[in-house]
mmCIF file of N, CA, C and O in Angstrom:
data_model
loop_
_atom_site.group_PDB
_atom_site.id
_atom_site.type_symbol
_atom_site.label_atom_id
_atom_site.label_comp_id
_atom_site.label_asym_id
_atom_site.label_seq_id
_atom_site.Cartn_x
_atom_site.Cartn_y
_atom_site.Cartn_z
ATOM 1 N N UNK A 17 35.743 -8.486 27.432
ATOM 2 C CA UNK A 17 36.009 -9.019 26.115
ATOM 3 C C UNK A 17 34.570 -9.672 25.647
ATOM 4 O O UNK A 17 34.247 -9.430 24.437
ATOM 5 N N UNK A 18 33.997 -10.401 26.214
ATOM 6 C CA UNK A 18 32.739 -11.165 25.988
ATOM 7 C C UNK A 18 31.570 -10.260 25.850
ATOM 8 O O UNK A 18 30.829 -10.366 24.776
ATOM 9 N N UNK A 19 31.578 -9.141 26.451
ATOM 10 C CA UNK A 19 30.709 -8.234 26.112
ATOM 11 C C UNK A 19 30.605 -7.513 24.917
ATOM 12 O O UNK A 19 29.785 -7.229 24.344
ATOM 13 N N UNK A 20 32.004 -7.021 24.570
ATOM 14 C CA UNK A 20 32.263 -6.342 23.201
ATOM 15 C C UNK A 20 31.802 -7.338 22.195
ATOM 16 O O UNK A 20 30.993 -6.902 21.172
ATOM 17 N N UNK A 21 32.175 -8.746 22.137
ATOM 18 C CA UNK A 21 31.784 -9.676 21.321
ATOM 19 C C UNK A 21 30.233 -9.830 21.128
ATOM 20 O O UNK A 21 29.699 -9.826 19.906
ATOM 21 N N UNK A 22 29.552 -9.808 22.109
ATOM 22 C CA UNK A 22 28.043 -9.859 22.322
ATOM 23 C C UNK A 22 27.628 -8.716 21.635
ATOM 24 O O UNK A 22 26.585 -8.958 20.877
ATOM 25 N N UNK A 23 28.047 -7.517 22.062
ATOM 26 C CA UNK A 23 27.410 -6.249 21.428
ATOM 27 C C UNK A 23 27.634 -6.121 20.056
ATOM 28 O O UNK A 23 26.647 -5.669 19.149
ATOM 29 N N UNK A 24 28.932 -6.639 19.333
ATOM 30 C CA UNK A 24 28.904 -6.635 17.876
ATOM 31 C C UNK A 24 28.074 -7.871 17.284
ATOM 32 O O UNK A 24 27.461 -7.192 16.264
ATOM 33 N N UNK A 25 27.651 -8.832 17.953
ATOM 34 C CA UNK A 25 26.911 -9.841 17.349
ATOM 35 C C UNK A 25 25.555 -9.253 17.109
ATOM 36 O O UNK A 25 24.978 -9.323 16.245
ATOM 37 N N UNK A 26 25.180 -8.480 18.368
ATOM 38 C CA UNK A 26 23.549 -8.012 18.190
ATOM 39 C C UNK A 26 23.536 -6.836 17.198
ATOM 40 O O UNK A 26 22.450 -6.844 16.608
ATOM 41 N N UNK A 27 24.464 -6.076 17.106
ATOM 42 C CA UNK A 27 24.531 -5.012 15.962
ATOM 43 C C UNK A 27 24.495 -5.638 14.743
ATOM 44 O O UNK A 27 23.577 -5.378 13.695
ATOM 45 N N UNK A 28 25.400 -6.497 14.528
ATOM 46 C CA UNK A 28 25.433 -7.243 13.133
ATOM 47 C C UNK A 28 23.780 -7.784 12.810
ATOM 48 O O UNK A 28 23.596 -7.852 11.881
ATOM 49 N N UNK A 29 23.443 -8.610 13.862
ATOM 50 C CA UNK A 29 22.174 -9.195 13.665
ATOM 51 C C UNK A 29 20.964 -8.026 13.268
ATOM 52 O O UNK A 29 19.999 -8.235 12.544
ATOM 53 N N UNK A 30 21.041 -7.036 13.957
ATOM 54 C CA UNK A 30 19.886 -6.183 13.913
ATOM 55 C C UNK A 30 20.325 -5.447 12.142
ATOM 56 O O UNK A 30 19.119 -5.261 11.661
ATOM 57 N N UNK A 31 21.451 -5.175 11.852
ATOM 58 C CA UNK A 31 21.664 -4.540 10.604
ATOM 59 C C UNK A 31 21.014 -5.688 9.459
ATOM 60 O O UNK A 31 20.602 -5.421 8.503
ATOM 61 N N UNK A 32 21.321 -7.105 9.567
ATOM 62 C CA UNK A 32 20.952 -7.864 8.704
ATOM 63 C C UNK A 32 19.345 -8.117 8.595
ATOM 64 O O UNK A 32 18.721 -8.066 7.716
ATOM 65 N N UNK A 33 18.827 -8.175 9.844
ATOM 66 C CA UNK A 33 17.338 -8.240 9.917
ATOM 67 C C UNK A 33 16.479 -6.850 9.335
ATOM 68 O O UNK A 33 15.577 -6.801 8.613
ATOM 69 N N UNK A 34 17.297 -5.764 9.671
ATOM 70 C CA UNK A 34 16.807 -4.419 9.040
ATOM 71 C C UNK A 34 16.860 -4.388 7.522
ATOM 72 O O UNK A 34 15.803 -4.335 6.724
ATOM 73 N N UNK A 35 17.806 -5.129 6.875
ATOM 74 C CA UNK A 35 18.162 -5.105 5.534
ATOM 75 C C UNK A 35 17.096 -5.969 4.929
ATOM 76 O O UNK A 35 16.442 -5.837 3.879
ATOM 77 N N UNK A 36 16.764 -7.045 5.466
ATOM 78 C CA UNK A 36 15.834 -7.997 5.118
ATOM 79 C C UNK A 36 14.635 -7.465 5.035
ATOM 80 O O UNK A 36 13.878 -7.455 4.027
ATOM 81 N N UNK A 37 14.285 -6.990 5.927
ATOM 82 C CA UNK A 37 12.671 -6.145 6.134
ATOM 83 C C UNK A 37 12.754 -5.068 5.150
ATOM 84 O O UNK A 37 11.616 -5.291 4.411
ATOM 85 N N UNK A 38 13.652 -4.273 4.920
ATOM 86 C CA UNK A 38 13.492 -3.217 3.889
ATOM 87 C C UNK A 38 13.736 -3.939 2.388
ATOM 88 O O UNK A 38 12.761 -3.239 1.722
ATOM 89 N N UNK A 39 14.003 -4.939 2.069
ATOM 90 C CA UNK A 39 14.178 -5.609 0.741
ATOM 91 C C UNK A 39 13.065 -6.120 0.655
ATOM 92 O O UNK A 39 12.270 -6.061 -0.210
ATOM 93 N N UNK A 40 12.241 -6.816 1.636
ATOM 94 C CA UNK A 40 10.973 -7.495 1.471
ATOM 95 C C UNK A 40 9.923 -6.301 1.190
ATOM 96 O O UNK A 40 8.985 -6.498 0.458
ATOM 97 N N UNK A 41 9.942 -5.262 2.080
ATOM 98 C CA UNK A 41 9.073 -4.167 1.999
ATOM 99 C C UNK A 41 8.978 -3.585 0.558
ATOM 100 O O UNK A 41 8.067 -3.264 0.060
ATOM 101 N N UNK A 42 10.328 -3.484 0.097
ATOM 102 C CA UNK A 42 10.533 -2.502 -1.210
ATOM 103 C C UNK A 42 10.011 -3.412 -2.365
ATOM 104 O O UNK A 42 9.400 -3.084 -3.311
ATOM 105 N N UNK A 43 10.419 -4.616 -2.102
ATOM 106 C CA UNK A 43 9.681 -5.717 -3.154
ATOM 107 C C UNK A 43 8.385 -5.793 -3.341
ATOM 108 O O UNK A 43 7.722 -6.110 -4.417
ATOM 109 N N UNK A 44 7.742 -5.842 -2.060
ATOM 110 C CA UNK A 44 6.210 -5.992 -2.296
ATOM 111 C C UNK A 44 5.443 -4.576 -2.668
ATOM 112 O O UNK A 44 4.457 -4.442 -3.266
ATOM 113 N N UNK A 45 6.111 -3.486 -2.322
ATOM 114 C CA UNK A 45 5.566 -2.187 -2.818
ATOM 115 C C UNK A 45 5.424 -2.217 -4.389
ATOM 116 O O UNK A 45 4.861 -1.834 -5.169
ATOM 117 N N UNK A 46 6.803 -2.736 -4.972
ATOM 118 C CA UNK A 46 6.902 -2.755 -6.324
ATOM 119 C C UNK A 46 5.576 -3.985 -6.976
ATOM 120 O O UNK A 46 5.374 -3.518 -8.065
ATOM 121 N N UNK A 47 5.661 -4.955 -6.577
ATOM 122 C CA UNK A 47 4.794 -5.988 -6.909
ATOM 123 C C UNK A 47 3.189 -5.305 -6.726
ATOM 124 O O UNK A 47 2.381 -5.835 -7.785
ATOM 125 N N UNK A 48 2.969 -4.463 -6.030
ATOM 126 C CA UNK A 48 1.762 -4.194 -5.587
ATOM 127 C C UNK A 48 1.232 -3.298 -6.690
ATOM 128 O O UNK A 48 0.009 -3.460 -7.108
ATOM 129 N N UNK A 49 1.989 -2.623 -7.557
ATOM 130 C CA UNK A 49 1.660 -1.709 -8.599
ATOM 131 C C UNK A 49 1.575 -2.493 -10.001
ATOM 132 O O UNK A 49 0.634 -2.261 -10.845
ATOM 133 N N UNK A 50 1.946 -3.723 -9.926
ATOM 134 C CA UNK A 50 2.059 -4.467 -11.070
ATOM 135 C C UNK A 50 0.970 -5.581 -11.073
ATOM 136 O O UNK A 50 0.606 -6.193 -12.249
ATOM 137 N N UNK A 51 0.435 -5.873 -9.991
ATOM 138 C CA UNK A 51 -0.466 -6.885 -9.967
ATOM 139 C C UNK A 51 -1.891 -6.362 -9.982
ATOM 140 O O UNK A 51 -2.195 -5.242 -10.154
ATOM 141 N N UNK A 52 -2.757 -7.545 -10.210
ATOM 142 C CA UNK A 52 -4.123 -7.280 -10.412
ATOM 143 C C UNK A 52 -4.457 -7.678 -9.089
ATOM 144 O O UNK A 52 -4.426 -8.716 -8.446
ATOM 145 N N UNK A 53 -5.582 -6.748 -8.531
ATOM 146 C CA UNK A 53 -6.033 -7.113 -7.266
ATOM 147 C C UNK A 53 -7.819 -7.414 -7.635
ATOM 148 O O UNK A 53 -8.321 -6.910 -8.267
ATOM 149 N N UNK A 54 -8.161 -8.630 -6.959
ATOM 150 C CA UNK A 54 -9.427 -9.029 -7.288
ATOM 151 C C UNK A 54 -9.945 -9.562 -5.782
ATOM 152 O O UNK A 54 -9.027 -10.105 -5.127
ATOM 153 N N UNK A 55 -10.924 -9.144 -5.376
ATOM 154 C CA UNK A 55 -11.517 -9.434 -3.926
ATOM 155 C C UNK A 55 -12.429 -8.667 -3.447
ATOM 156 O O UNK A 55 -12.744 -7.624 -4.098
ATOM 157 N N UNK A 56 -12.945 -9.094 -2.288
ATOM 158 C CA UNK A 56 -13.764 -8.381 -1.177
ATOM 159 C C UNK A 56 -12.875 -7.546 -0.504
ATOM 160 O O UNK A 56 -12.236 -7.865 0.376
ATOM 161 N N UNK A 57 -13.251 -5.990 -0.539
ATOM 162 C CA UNK A 57 -12.209 -5.107 0.232
ATOM 163 C C UNK A 57 -13.235 -4.053 0.689
ATOM 164 O O UNK A 57 -14.377 -3.879 0.472
ATOM 165 N N UNK A 58 -12.839 -3.510 1.768
ATOM 166 C CA UNK A 58 -13.204 -2.295 2.565
ATOM 167 C C UNK A 58 -12.441 -1.147 2.064
ATOM 168 O O UNK A 58 -11.295 -0.929 2.208
ATOM 169 N N UNK A 59 -13.228 -0.044 1.812
ATOM 170 C CA UNK A 59 -12.877 1.333 1.429
ATOM 171 C C UNK A 59 -12.861 2.029 2.670
ATOM 172 O O UNK A 59 -13.775 2.172 3.256
ATOM 173 N N UNK A 60 -11.443 2.163 3.279
ATOM 174 C CA UNK A 60 -11.735 2.847 4.680
ATOM 175 C C UNK A 60 -11.735 4.431 4.573
ATOM 176 O O UNK A 60 -12.599 5.157 5.369
ATOM 177 N N UNK A 61 -11.152 5.076 3.505
ATOM 178 C CA UNK A 61 -11.283 6.283 3.034
ATOM 179 C C UNK A 61 -10.980 6.807 1.766
ATOM 180 O O UNK A 61 -10.250 5.977 1.179
ATOM 181 N N UNK A 62 -11.332 7.900 1.410
ATOM 182 C CA UNK A 62 -11.061 8.488 -0.056
ATOM 183 C C UNK A 62 -10.286 9.768 0.188
ATOM 184 O O UNK A 62 -10.685 10.488 1.396
ATOM 185 N N UNK A 63 -9.502 10.341 -0.788
ATOM 186 C CA UNK A 63 -9.181 11.942 -0.817
ATOM 187 C C UNK A 63 -8.645 12.223 -2.321
ATOM 188 O O UNK A 63 -8.684 11.250 -3.112
ATOM 189 N N UNK A 64 -8.545 13.258 -2.082
ATOM 190 C CA UNK A 64 -8.222 14.074 -3.674
ATOM 191 C C UNK A 64 -6.909 14.894 -3.227
ATOM 192 O O UNK A 64 -6.746 15.331 -2.275
ATOM 193 N N UNK A 65 -6.009 14.727 -4.392
ATOM 194 C CA UNK A 65 -4.724 15.328 -4.433
ATOM 195 C C UNK A 65 -4.752 16.202 -5.750
ATOM 196 O O UNK A 65 -5.142 15.930 -6.991
ATOM 197 N N UNK A 66 -4.458 17.306 -5.625
ATOM 198 C CA UNK A 66 -4.369 18.337 -6.692
ATOM 199 C C UNK A 66 -2.879 18.532 -7.164
ATOM 200 O O UNK A 66 -2.059 18.510 -6.123
ATOM 201 N N UNK A 67 -2.524 18.377 -8.416
ATOM 202 C CA UNK A 67 -1.287 18.437 -8.874
ATOM 203 C C UNK A 67 -0.770 19.956 -9.198
ATOM 204 O O UNK A 67 -1.632 20.875 -8.978
ATOM 205 N N UNK A 68 0.498 20.040 -9.521
ATOM 206 C CA UNK A 68 0.722 21.388 -9.841
ATOM 207 C C UNK A 68 -0.038 22.294 -10.944
ATOM 208 O O UNK A 68 -0.059 23.219 -10.768
ATOM 209 N N UNK A 69 -0.493 21.423 -12.099
ATOM 210 C CA UNK A 69 -1.286 22.175 -12.968
ATOM 211 C C UNK A 69 -2.867 22.189 -12.658
ATOM 212 O O UNK A 69 -3.515 22.057 -13.622
ATOM 213 N N UNK A 70 -3.239 22.102 -11.425
ATOM 214 C CA UNK A 70 -4.492 21.940 -11.001
ATOM 215 C C UNK A 70 -5.348 20.947 -11.339
ATOM 216 O O UNK A 70 -6.710 20.982 -11.317
ATOM 217 N N UNK A 71 -4.736 19.799 -11.781
ATOM 218 C CA UNK A 71 -5.455 18.515 -11.987
ATOM 219 C C UNK A 71 -5.499 17.755 -10.735
ATOM 220 O O UNK A 71 -4.566 17.639 -10.148
ATOM 221 N N UNK A 72 -6.857 17.171 -10.703
ATOM 222 C CA UNK A 72 -7.255 16.460 -9.304
ATOM 223 C C UNK A 72 -7.095 15.011 -9.854
ATOM 224 O O UNK A 72 -7.518 14.557 -10.743
ATOM 225 N N UNK A 73 -6.484 14.307 -8.753
ATOM 226 C CA UNK A 73 -6.269 13.046 -8.749
ATOM 227 C C UNK A 73 -7.120 12.513 -7.704
ATOM 228 O O UNK A 73 -6.980 12.885 -6.404
ATOM 229 N N UNK A 74 -7.942 11.173 -7.896
ATOM 230 C CA UNK A 74 -8.619 10.998 -6.554
ATOM 231 C C UNK A 74 -7.956 9.516 -6.133
ATOM 232 O O UNK A 74 -7.778 8.677 -6.941
ATOM 233 N N UNK A 75 -7.976 9.137 -4.938
ATOM 234 C CA UNK A 75 -7.409 7.826 -4.270
ATOM 235 C C UNK A 75 -8.548 7.413 -3.332
ATOM 236 O O UNK A 75 -9.065 8.245 -2.652
ATOM 237 N N UNK A 76 -8.476 6.145 -3.126
ATOM 238 C CA UNK A 76 -9.176 5.210 -1.970
ATOM 239 C C UNK A 76 -8.281 4.266 -1.537
ATOM 240 O O UNK A 76 -7.309 3.726 -2.214
ATOM 241 N N UNK A 77 -8.667 4.187 -0.394
ATOM 242 C CA UNK A 77 -7.696 3.386 0.573
ATOM 243 C C UNK A 77 -8.676 2.018 0.775
ATOM 244 O O UNK A 77 -9.658 2.119 1.534
ATOM 245 N N UNK A 78 -7.999 0.993 0.217
ATOM 246 C CA UNK A 78 -8.836 -0.392 0.170
ATOM 247 C C UNK A 78 -8.099 -1.478 1.179
ATOM 248 O O UNK A 78 -6.846 -1.436 1.014
ATOM 249 N N UNK A 79 -8.896 -1.963 2.127
ATOM 250 C CA UNK A 79 -8.227 -2.732 2.883
ATOM 251 C C UNK A 79 -8.843 -4.349 2.958
ATOM 252 O O UNK A 79 -10.079 -4.214 2.701
ATOM 253 N N UNK A 80 -7.944 -5.247 3.124
ATOM 254 C CA UNK A 80 -8.460 -6.765 3.314
ATOM 255 C C UNK A 80 -7.672 -7.209 4.191
ATOM 256 O O UNK A 80 -6.228 -7.445 3.914
ATOM 257 N N UNK A 81 -8.232 -7.644 5.323
ATOM 258 C CA UNK A 81 -6.981 -8.205 6.589
ATOM 259 C C UNK A 81 -6.127 -7.164 7.058
ATOM 260 O O UNK A 81 -6.811 -6.210 7.193
ATOM 261 N N UNK A 82 -5.099 -7.401 6.903
ATOM 262 C CA UNK A 82 -4.041 -6.757 7.707
ATOM 263 C C UNK A 82 -3.264 -5.776 6.395
ATOM 264 O O UNK A 82 -2.301 -5.113 6.659
ATOM 265 N N UNK A 83 -3.654 -6.044 5.096
ATOM 266 C CA UNK A 83 -3.131 -5.502 3.802
ATOM 267 C C UNK A 83 -3.721 -4.298 3.660
ATOM 268 O O UNK A 83 -5.170 -4.391 3.647
ATOM 269 N N UNK A 84 -3.263 -3.060 3.443
ATOM 270 C CA UNK A 84 -3.876 -1.900 2.806
ATOM 271 C C UNK A 84 -3.256 -1.454 1.260
ATOM 272 O O UNK A 84 -2.229 -1.509 1.357
ATOM 273 N N UNK A 85 -4.195 -0.880 0.168
ATOM 274 C CA UNK A 85 -3.574 -0.576 -0.889
ATOM 275 C C UNK A 85 -4.302 0.860 -1.096
ATOM 276 O O UNK A 85 -5.499 0.728 -0.993
ATOM 277 N N UNK A 86 -3.487 1.817 -1.706
ATOM 278 C CA UNK A 86 -4.085 2.935 -1.821
ATOM 279 C C UNK A 86 -4.087 3.062 -3.529
ATOM 280 O O UNK A 86 -2.993 2.859 -4.058
ATOM 281 N N UNK A 87 -5.058 3.148 -4.145
ATOM 282 C CA UNK A 87 -5.491 3.208 -5.419
ATOM 283 C C UNK A 87 -5.986 4.485 -6.111
ATOM 284 O O UNK A 87 -6.788 4.953 -5.400
ATOM 285 N N UNK A 88 -5.773 4.549 -7.366
ATOM 286 C CA UNK A 88 -6.405 5.720 -8.130
ATOM 287 C C UNK A 88 -7.916 5.322 -8.412
ATOM 288 O O UNK A 88 -7.907 4.307 -8.959
ATOM 289 N N UNK A 89 -8.737 6.323 -8.131
ATOM 290 C CA UNK A 89 -9.976 5.805 -8.480
ATOM 291 C C UNK A 89 -10.567 6.941 -9.397
ATOM 292 O O UNK A 89 -9.969 8.252 -9.460
ATOM 293 N N UNK A 90 -11.746 6.900 -10.440
ATOM 294 C CA UNK A 90 -12.096 7.712 -11.135
ATOM 295 C C UNK A 90 -13.044 8.747 -10.211
ATOM 296 O O UNK A 90 -13.522 8.417 -9.237
ATOM 297 N N UNK A 91 -13.329 9.885 -10.869
ATOM 298 C CA UNK A 91 -14.012 11.032 -10.478
ATOM 299 C C UNK A 91 -15.544 10.436 -10.191
ATOM 300 O O UNK A 91 -15.997 10.619 -8.937
ATOM 301 N N UNK A 92 -16.197 9.595 -11.002
ATOM 302 C CA UNK A 92 -17.395 9.141 -10.818
ATOM 303 C C UNK A 92 -17.569 8.183 -9.665
ATOM 304 O O UNK A 92 -18.389 8.088 -8.835
ATOM 305 N N UNK A 93 -16.525 7.460 -9.402
ATOM 306 C CA UNK A 93 -16.315 6.218 -8.262
ATOM 307 C C UNK A 93 -16.100 7.100 -6.818
ATOM 308 O O UNK A 93 -16.640 6.626 -5.973
ATOM 309 N N UNK A 94 -15.331 8.109 -6.971
ATOM 310 C CA UNK A 94 -15.125 8.898 -5.834
ATOM 311 C C UNK A 94 -16.421 9.479 -5.317
ATOM 312 O O UNK A 94 -16.600 9.560 -4.147
ATOM 313 N N UNK A 95 -17.076 9.806 -6.343
ATOM 314 C CA UNK A 95 -18.352 10.725 -5.835
ATOM 315 C C UNK A 95 -19.459 9.680 -5.187
ATOM 316 O O UNK A 95 -20.427 10.102 -4.545
ATOM 317 N N UNK A 96 -19.316 8.459 -5.906
ATOM 318 C CA UNK A 96 -20.298 7.242 -5.369
ATOM 319 C C UNK A 96 -19.761 6.743 -3.968
ATOM 320 O O UNK A 96 -20.694 6.253 -3.499
ATOM 321 N N UNK A 97 -18.675 6.623 -3.739
ATOM 322 C CA UNK A 97 -18.222 6.087 -2.560
ATOM 323 C C UNK A 97 -18.556 6.816 -1.296
ATOM 324 O O UNK A 97 -18.109 8.297 -1.107
ATOM 325 N N UNK A 98 -19.120 6.089 -0.314
ATOM 326 C CA UNK A 98 -19.455 6.834 0.979
ATOM 327 C C UNK A 98 -18.587 5.872 2.186
ATOM 328 O O UNK A 98 -19.245 4.851 2.705
ATOM 329 N N UNK A 99 -17.292 6.149 2.507
ATOM 330 C CA UNK A 99 -16.547 5.139 3.299
ATOM 331 C C UNK A 99 -17.184 5.122 4.574
ATOM 332 O O UNK A 99 -17.743 6.201 5.166
ATOM 333 N N UNK A 100 -17.106 4.284 5.579
ATOM 334 C CA UNK A 100 -16.573 2.682 5.235
ATOM 335 C C UNK A 100 -17.578 2.021 4.284
ATOM 336 O O UNK A 100 -18.841 2.126 4.764
ATOM 337 N N UNK A 101 -17.265 1.354 3.352
ATOM 338 C CA UNK A 101 -17.888 0.643 2.645
ATOM 339 C C UNK A 101 -17.305 -0.468 1.924
ATOM 340 O O UNK A 101 -15.866 -0.611 1.554
ATOM 341 N N UNK A 102 -17.884 -1.682 1.922
ATOM 342 C CA UNK A 102 -17.242 -3.039 1.105
ATOM 343 C C UNK A 102 -17.757 -3.439 -0.061
ATOM 344 O O UNK A 102 -19.146 -2.861 -0.406
ATOM 345 N N UNK A 103 -16.967 -4.174 -0.813
ATOM 346 C CA UNK A 103 -17.451 -4.405 -2.154
ATOM 347 C C UNK A 103 -16.581 -5.020 -2.791
ATOM 348 O O UNK A 103 -15.225 -5.395 -2.355
ATOM 349 N N UNK A 104 -16.721 -5.745 -4.031
ATOM 350 C CA UNK A 104 -15.951 -6.229 -4.843
ATOM 351 C C UNK A 104 -14.957 -5.465 -5.805
ATOM 352 O O UNK A 104 -15.569 -4.578 -6.595
ATOM 353 N N UNK A 105 -13.604 -5.456 -5.723
ATOM 354 C CA UNK A 105 -12.609 -4.740 -6.086
ATOM 355 C C UNK A 105 -11.963 -5.421 -7.373
ATOM 356 O O UNK A 105 -11.724 -6.528 -6.806
ATOM 357 N N UNK A 106 -11.696 -4.903 -8.371
ATOM 358 C CA UNK A 106 -10.945 -5.436 -9.239
ATOM 359 C C UNK A 106 -10.052 -4.092 -9.852
ATOM 360 O O UNK A 106 -10.388 -3.054 -10.124
ATOM 361 N N UNK A 107 -8.641 -4.171 -9.812
ATOM 362 C CA UNK A 107 -7.885 -3.242 -9.860
ATOM 363 C C UNK A 107 -6.603 -3.513 -10.644
ATOM 364 O O UNK A 107 -6.040 -4.856 -10.476
ATOM 365 N N UNK A 108 -5.814 -2.938 -11.250
ATOM 366 C CA UNK A 108 -4.639 -3.089 -12.096
ATOM 367 C C UNK A 108 -3.728 -1.865 -12.203
ATOM 368 O O UNK A 108 -4.300 -0.881 -12.671
ATOM 369 N N UNK A 109 -2.529 -2.212 -12.075
ATOM 370 C CA UNK A 109 -1.655 -1.179 -12.274
ATOM 371 C C UNK A 109 -1.831 0.127 -11.568
ATOM 372 O O UNK A 109 -1.678 1.158 -11.793
ATOM 373 N N UNK A 110 -2.258 -0.208 -10.096
ATOM 374 C CA UNK A 110 -2.528 0.842 -9.285
ATOM 375 C C UNK A 110 -3.875 1.674 -9.522
ATOM 376 O O UNK A 110 -4.235 2.808 -8.966
ATOM 377 N N UNK A 111 -4.681 1.254 -10.369
ATOM 378 C CA UNK A 111 -6.049 2.116 -10.505
ATOM 379 C C UNK A 111 -6.934 0.943 -10.565
ATOM 380 O O UNK A 111 -7.087 -0.201 -11.135
ATOM 381 N N UNK A 112 -8.062 1.493 -10.065
ATOM 382 C CA UNK A 112 -9.336 0.683 -9.697
ATOM 383 C C UNK A 112 -10.146 0.738 -11.253
ATOM 384 O O UNK A 112 -10.491 1.510 -11.728
ATOM 385 N N UNK A 113 -10.427 -0.436 -11.426
ATOM 386 C CA UNK A 113 -11.401 -0.947 -12.739
ATOM 387 C C UNK A 113 -12.629 -0.869 -12.384
ATOM 388 O O UNK A 113 -13.513 -0.215 -13.213
ATOM 389 N N UNK A 114 -13.070 -1.667 -11.494
ATOM 390 C CA UNK A 114 -14.458 -1.620 -11.140
ATOM 391 C C UNK A 114 -14.506 -1.900 -9.605
ATOM 392 O O UNK A 114 -13.705 -2.476 -8.682
ATOM 393 N N UNK A 115 -15.412 -1.280 -8.867
ATOM 394 C CA UNK A 115 -15.796 -1.665 -7.479
ATOM 395 C C UNK A 115 -17.418 -1.677 -7.326
ATOM 396 O O UNK A 115 -17.596 -0.675 -7.548
ATOM 397 N N UNK A 116 -17.919 -2.806 -6.720
ATOM 398 C CA UNK A 116 -19.427 -2.722 -6.635
ATOM 399 C C UNK A 116 -19.714 -3.350 -5.613
ATOM 400 O O UNK A 116 -19.082 -4.420 -4.878
#
């Protein structure tokens, strides 16, 4: 009887902590696109994605500490970057404004 009670408590705690983690993760990803990023970042890699109408979008993965952000970059910046590379980043709404 005590064993069943213990298993039920563990499962409930697992569900609560999973819900909290997902809620926090989804909240951070929404805030990430609305905020302005400023600071010294490392570009770990860049890549190109083609949409269905053959239009290309360019992205860079910027890291600072244990946080990583994937942001859209312009073609000229995509051609200038040679990862890994460090620099001053200013980004808003998921798009890089400047990186030097």
